[in-house]
Short mmCIF file of N, CA and C in Angstrom, two decimals:
data_model
loop_
_atom_site.label_atom_id
_atom_site.label_comp_id
_atom_site.label_asym_id
_atom_site.label_seq_id
_atom_site.Cartn_x
_atom_site.Cartn_y
_atom_site.Cartn_z
N MET A 1 59.41 114.49 70.44
CA MET A 1 60.29 113.59 71.12
C MET A 1 61.69 113.65 70.51
N ARG A 2 61.71 113.73 69.21
CA ARG A 2 62.97 113.81 68.51
C ARG A 2 63.70 115.10 68.87
N ARG A 3 62.99 116.20 69.05
CA ARG A 3 63.60 117.47 69.43
C ARG A 3 64.23 117.37 70.82
N ILE A 4 63.59 116.69 71.71
CA ILE A 4 64.11 116.55 73.08
C ILE A 4 65.41 115.75 73.05
N ARG A 5 65.43 114.67 72.24
CA ARG A 5 66.65 113.87 72.13
C ARG A 5 67.77 114.69 71.50
N LEU A 6 67.45 115.47 70.51
CA LEU A 6 68.44 116.30 69.85
C LEU A 6 69.00 117.34 70.82
N LYS A 7 68.09 117.98 71.56
CA LYS A 7 68.53 118.98 72.54
C LYS A 7 69.35 118.32 73.63
N THR A 8 68.95 117.16 74.06
CA THR A 8 69.68 116.43 75.10
C THR A 8 71.06 116.03 74.58
N SER A 9 71.12 115.56 73.35
CA SER A 9 72.40 115.17 72.75
C SER A 9 73.32 116.37 72.63
N VAL A 10 72.77 117.50 72.17
CA VAL A 10 73.56 118.71 72.04
C VAL A 10 74.06 119.17 73.41
N LEU A 11 73.19 119.10 74.39
CA LEU A 11 73.55 119.50 75.75
C LEU A 11 74.65 118.59 76.30
N LEU A 12 74.52 117.30 76.11
CA LEU A 12 75.53 116.34 76.59
C LEU A 12 76.86 116.57 75.87
N LEU A 13 76.79 116.78 74.57
CA LEU A 13 78.01 117.02 73.80
C LEU A 13 78.69 118.29 74.29
N THR A 14 77.92 119.34 74.56
CA THR A 14 78.47 120.60 75.06
C THR A 14 79.13 120.38 76.42
N LEU A 15 78.48 119.65 77.29
CA LEU A 15 79.04 119.37 78.62
C LEU A 15 80.33 118.55 78.52
N MET A 16 80.36 117.59 77.61
CA MET A 16 81.56 116.77 77.45
C MET A 16 82.72 117.61 76.93
N VAL A 17 82.47 118.46 75.96
CA VAL A 17 83.52 119.33 75.42
C VAL A 17 84.00 120.29 76.50
N ALA A 18 83.09 120.86 77.24
CA ALA A 18 83.46 121.78 78.31
C ALA A 18 84.28 121.06 79.38
N GLY A 19 83.91 119.84 79.69
CA GLY A 19 84.64 119.06 80.69
C GLY A 19 86.05 118.75 80.24
N CYS A 20 86.22 118.45 78.96
CA CYS A 20 87.55 118.14 78.44
C CYS A 20 88.43 119.38 78.37
N ALA A 21 87.82 120.54 78.14
CA ALA A 21 88.59 121.77 77.99
C ALA A 21 88.95 122.40 79.32
N SER A 22 88.36 121.98 80.40
CA SER A 22 88.64 122.60 81.70
C SER A 22 89.99 122.15 82.24
N GLU A 23 90.49 122.88 83.24
CA GLU A 23 91.76 122.57 83.88
C GLU A 23 91.66 121.20 84.56
N PRO A 24 92.74 120.44 84.52
CA PRO A 24 92.70 119.17 85.23
C PRO A 24 92.64 119.43 86.73
N ALA A 25 92.06 118.53 87.44
CA ALA A 25 91.95 118.68 88.88
C ALA A 25 93.35 118.67 89.49
N ALA A 26 93.58 119.58 90.43
CA ALA A 26 94.88 119.66 91.09
C ALA A 26 95.08 118.41 91.93
N PRO A 27 96.29 117.84 91.85
CA PRO A 27 96.53 116.64 92.66
C PRO A 27 96.48 117.01 94.13
N THR A 28 95.92 116.13 94.90
CA THR A 28 95.83 116.40 96.33
C THR A 28 97.20 116.18 96.96
N LYS A 29 97.60 117.09 97.82
CA LYS A 29 98.89 117.01 98.50
C LYS A 29 98.76 116.03 99.65
N PRO A 30 99.65 115.07 99.70
CA PRO A 30 99.57 114.14 100.83
C PRO A 30 99.86 114.89 102.13
N ALA A 31 99.16 114.52 103.15
CA ALA A 31 99.35 115.16 104.45
C ALA A 31 100.76 114.91 104.95
N ASP A 32 101.33 115.89 105.64
CA ASP A 32 102.66 115.72 106.22
C ASP A 32 102.65 114.54 107.17
N LYS A 33 103.70 113.75 107.06
CA LYS A 33 103.79 112.57 107.91
C LYS A 33 104.02 113.01 109.35
N ILE A 34 103.27 112.47 110.24
CA ILE A 34 103.42 112.79 111.66
C ILE A 34 104.61 112.02 112.20
N LEU A 35 105.50 112.74 112.90
CA LEU A 35 106.67 112.09 113.47
C LEU A 35 106.27 111.29 114.71
N SER A 36 106.90 110.17 114.83
CA SER A 36 106.66 109.37 116.03
C SER A 36 107.49 109.94 117.17
N GLY A 37 107.14 109.56 118.37
CA GLY A 37 107.89 110.00 119.54
C GLY A 37 109.34 109.55 119.47
N GLU A 38 109.56 108.31 118.97
CA GLU A 38 110.93 107.80 118.86
C GLU A 38 111.74 108.61 117.87
N GLN A 39 111.10 109.01 116.74
CA GLN A 39 111.81 109.81 115.74
C GLN A 39 112.18 111.17 116.32
N MET A 40 111.26 111.77 117.06
CA MET A 40 111.55 113.07 117.68
C MET A 40 112.69 112.93 118.68
N LEU A 41 112.69 111.82 119.43
CA LEU A 41 113.75 111.59 120.40
C LEU A 41 115.09 111.42 119.71
N ARG A 42 115.14 110.64 118.61
CA ARG A 42 116.39 110.46 117.86
C ARG A 42 116.89 111.79 117.31
N ASP A 43 115.97 112.57 116.76
CA ASP A 43 116.35 113.87 116.22
C ASP A 43 116.93 114.77 117.31
N SER A 44 116.27 114.81 118.46
CA SER A 44 116.74 115.70 119.53
C SER A 44 118.08 115.21 120.08
N GLN A 45 118.29 113.91 120.12
CA GLN A 45 119.59 113.39 120.58
C GLN A 45 120.69 113.76 119.60
N GLY A 46 120.37 113.71 118.31
CA GLY A 46 121.35 114.11 117.30
C GLY A 46 121.71 115.57 117.43
N ILE A 47 120.72 116.41 117.67
CA ILE A 47 120.97 117.84 117.84
C ILE A 47 121.79 118.07 119.11
N ALA A 48 121.47 117.34 120.17
CA ALA A 48 122.22 117.48 121.42
C ALA A 48 123.68 117.08 121.21
N GLN A 49 123.92 116.03 120.41
CA GLN A 49 125.30 115.62 120.14
C GLN A 49 126.05 116.70 119.37
N LEU A 50 125.36 117.33 118.42
CA LEU A 50 126.00 118.42 117.68
C LEU A 50 126.36 119.57 118.61
N GLY A 51 125.46 119.88 119.52
CA GLY A 51 125.73 120.95 120.48
C GLY A 51 126.90 120.62 121.38
N SER A 52 126.96 119.38 121.84
CA SER A 52 128.08 118.96 122.70
C SER A 52 129.40 119.01 121.94
N ARG A 53 129.35 118.57 120.70
CA ARG A 53 130.57 118.58 119.86
C ARG A 53 131.04 120.02 119.64
N TRP A 54 130.11 120.93 119.38
CA TRP A 54 130.45 122.34 119.18
C TRP A 54 131.09 122.90 120.44
N GLN A 55 130.50 122.58 121.59
CA GLN A 55 131.02 123.08 122.86
C GLN A 55 132.44 122.55 123.10
N GLU A 56 132.66 121.29 122.75
CA GLU A 56 133.99 120.69 122.89
C GLU A 56 134.99 121.44 122.00
N GLY A 57 134.58 121.76 120.78
CA GLY A 57 135.46 122.51 119.87
C GLY A 57 135.78 123.89 120.41
N LYS A 58 134.77 124.54 120.98
CA LYS A 58 134.98 125.88 121.54
C LYS A 58 135.99 125.83 122.68
N GLN A 59 135.90 124.82 123.54
CA GLN A 59 136.85 124.68 124.65
C GLN A 59 138.26 124.43 124.12
N MET A 60 138.36 123.64 123.04
CA MET A 60 139.69 123.39 122.46
C MET A 60 140.29 124.69 121.92
N VAL A 61 139.47 125.51 121.27
CA VAL A 61 139.95 126.79 120.75
C VAL A 61 140.43 127.67 121.89
N GLU A 62 139.66 127.74 122.96
CA GLU A 62 140.04 128.58 124.10
C GLU A 62 141.35 128.09 124.73
N ARG A 63 141.49 126.76 124.91
CA ARG A 63 142.74 126.22 125.47
C ARG A 63 143.92 126.52 124.54
N GLY A 64 143.71 126.38 123.24
CA GLY A 64 144.77 126.66 122.27
C GLY A 64 145.18 128.12 122.31
N GLN A 65 144.21 129.02 122.44
CA GLN A 65 144.54 130.44 122.50
C GLN A 65 145.35 130.76 123.75
N VAL A 66 144.99 130.14 124.87
CA VAL A 66 145.76 130.34 126.11
C VAL A 66 147.18 129.85 125.91
N MET A 67 147.33 128.68 125.30
CA MET A 67 148.66 128.12 125.07
C MET A 67 149.47 129.03 124.15
N GLN A 68 148.81 129.59 123.12
CA GLN A 68 149.52 130.50 122.22
C GLN A 68 150.00 131.75 122.94
N ARG A 69 149.13 132.29 123.80
CA ARG A 69 149.55 133.47 124.57
C ARG A 69 150.72 133.13 125.48
N GLU A 70 150.61 131.99 126.17
CA GLU A 70 151.70 131.57 127.06
C GLU A 70 152.97 131.32 126.25
N GLY A 71 152.81 130.70 125.09
CA GLY A 71 153.96 130.43 124.23
C GLY A 71 154.61 131.71 123.74
N GLN A 72 153.78 132.69 123.35
CA GLN A 72 154.33 133.97 122.90
C GLN A 72 155.07 134.66 124.02
N ALA A 73 154.53 134.56 125.25
CA ALA A 73 155.21 135.16 126.40
C ALA A 73 156.56 134.48 126.61
N LYS A 74 156.62 133.15 126.45
CA LYS A 74 157.89 132.42 126.59
C LYS A 74 158.87 132.83 125.50
N ILE A 75 158.36 132.99 124.27
CA ILE A 75 159.22 133.41 123.16
C ILE A 75 159.80 134.79 123.45
N ASP A 76 158.92 135.70 123.91
CA ASP A 76 159.39 137.06 124.23
C ASP A 76 160.44 137.02 125.34
N GLU A 77 160.18 136.21 126.36
CA GLU A 77 161.13 136.07 127.47
C GLU A 77 162.45 135.49 126.98
N GLY A 78 162.36 134.48 126.12
CA GLY A 78 163.57 133.88 125.56
C GLY A 78 164.36 134.86 124.71
N ARG A 79 163.65 135.66 123.91
CA ARG A 79 164.31 136.67 123.07
C ARG A 79 165.04 137.69 123.95
N ASN A 80 164.39 138.12 125.04
CA ASN A 80 165.03 139.07 125.95
C ASN A 80 166.29 138.48 126.59
N LEU A 81 166.20 137.19 126.97
CA LEU A 81 167.37 136.53 127.56
C LEU A 81 168.52 136.46 126.57
N VAL A 82 168.21 136.12 125.31
CA VAL A 82 169.25 136.03 124.28
C VAL A 82 169.89 137.39 124.09
N GLU A 83 169.06 138.44 123.97
CA GLU A 83 169.61 139.79 123.77
C GLU A 83 170.49 140.22 124.95
N GLU A 84 169.99 139.96 126.15
CA GLU A 84 170.75 140.33 127.35
C GLU A 84 172.05 139.53 127.43
N GLY A 85 171.97 138.24 127.09
CA GLY A 85 173.18 137.40 127.10
C GLY A 85 174.19 137.86 126.07
N GLN A 86 173.71 138.22 124.87
CA GLN A 86 174.62 138.72 123.84
C GLN A 86 175.28 140.03 124.27
N LYS A 87 174.53 140.87 124.95
CA LYS A 87 175.06 142.14 125.45
C LYS A 87 176.17 141.88 126.47
N VAL A 88 175.91 140.94 127.38
CA VAL A 88 176.91 140.59 128.39
C VAL A 88 178.15 140.02 127.71
N MET A 89 177.96 139.18 126.71
CA MET A 89 179.10 138.58 126.00
C MET A 89 179.93 139.66 125.30
N ARG A 90 179.26 140.62 124.62
CA ARG A 90 179.98 141.70 123.93
C ARG A 90 180.79 142.53 124.92
N GLU A 91 180.13 142.86 126.04
CA GLU A 91 180.84 143.66 127.06
C GLU A 91 182.05 142.91 127.58
N SER A 92 181.90 141.62 127.79
CA SER A 92 183.02 140.80 128.29
C SER A 92 184.15 140.76 127.26
N GLU A 93 183.78 140.58 125.97
CA GLU A 93 184.79 140.52 124.92
C GLU A 93 185.54 141.85 124.82
N GLU A 94 184.79 142.97 124.93
CA GLU A 94 185.43 144.29 124.87
C GLU A 94 186.34 144.48 126.08
N GLY A 95 185.88 144.03 127.23
CA GLY A 95 186.71 144.11 128.44
C GLY A 95 187.98 143.31 128.28
N TYR A 96 187.89 142.15 127.68
CA TYR A 96 189.05 141.30 127.45
C TYR A 96 190.02 141.97 126.49
N LYS A 97 189.44 142.58 125.42
CA LYS A 97 190.30 143.27 124.44
C LYS A 97 191.05 144.43 125.10
N ASN A 98 190.37 145.14 125.98
CA ASN A 98 190.99 146.28 126.68
C ASN A 98 192.11 145.83 127.59
N ILE A 99 191.95 144.69 128.20
CA ILE A 99 192.97 144.15 129.09
C ILE A 99 194.18 143.72 128.27
N LYS A 100 193.93 143.14 127.11
CA LYS A 100 195.01 142.62 126.25
C LYS A 100 195.86 143.74 125.68
N GLN A 101 195.29 144.92 125.55
CA GLN A 101 196.05 146.01 124.93
C GLN A 101 196.97 146.60 125.88
#
């Protein structure tokens, strides 16, 4: 009887030491929270607002580019008018000088 208790004690002690030496149990990962329908709706509305805002920005860029092209055309036209006007003025001044001589 004493041998059985000794063997049982040794066996229990071995199991306890083995249990302490083993890797700790991995913590269980909590399940991903399921989104409610309202949360999905809010998220999709937010995304839709971002898309609308982006589209608005794109339209502003396009309008600005058109204005820049039109403005550059006006600048070029104005530059040509100035050059042509200066040419006419020089010719007139030279004509006046020729008359005065």
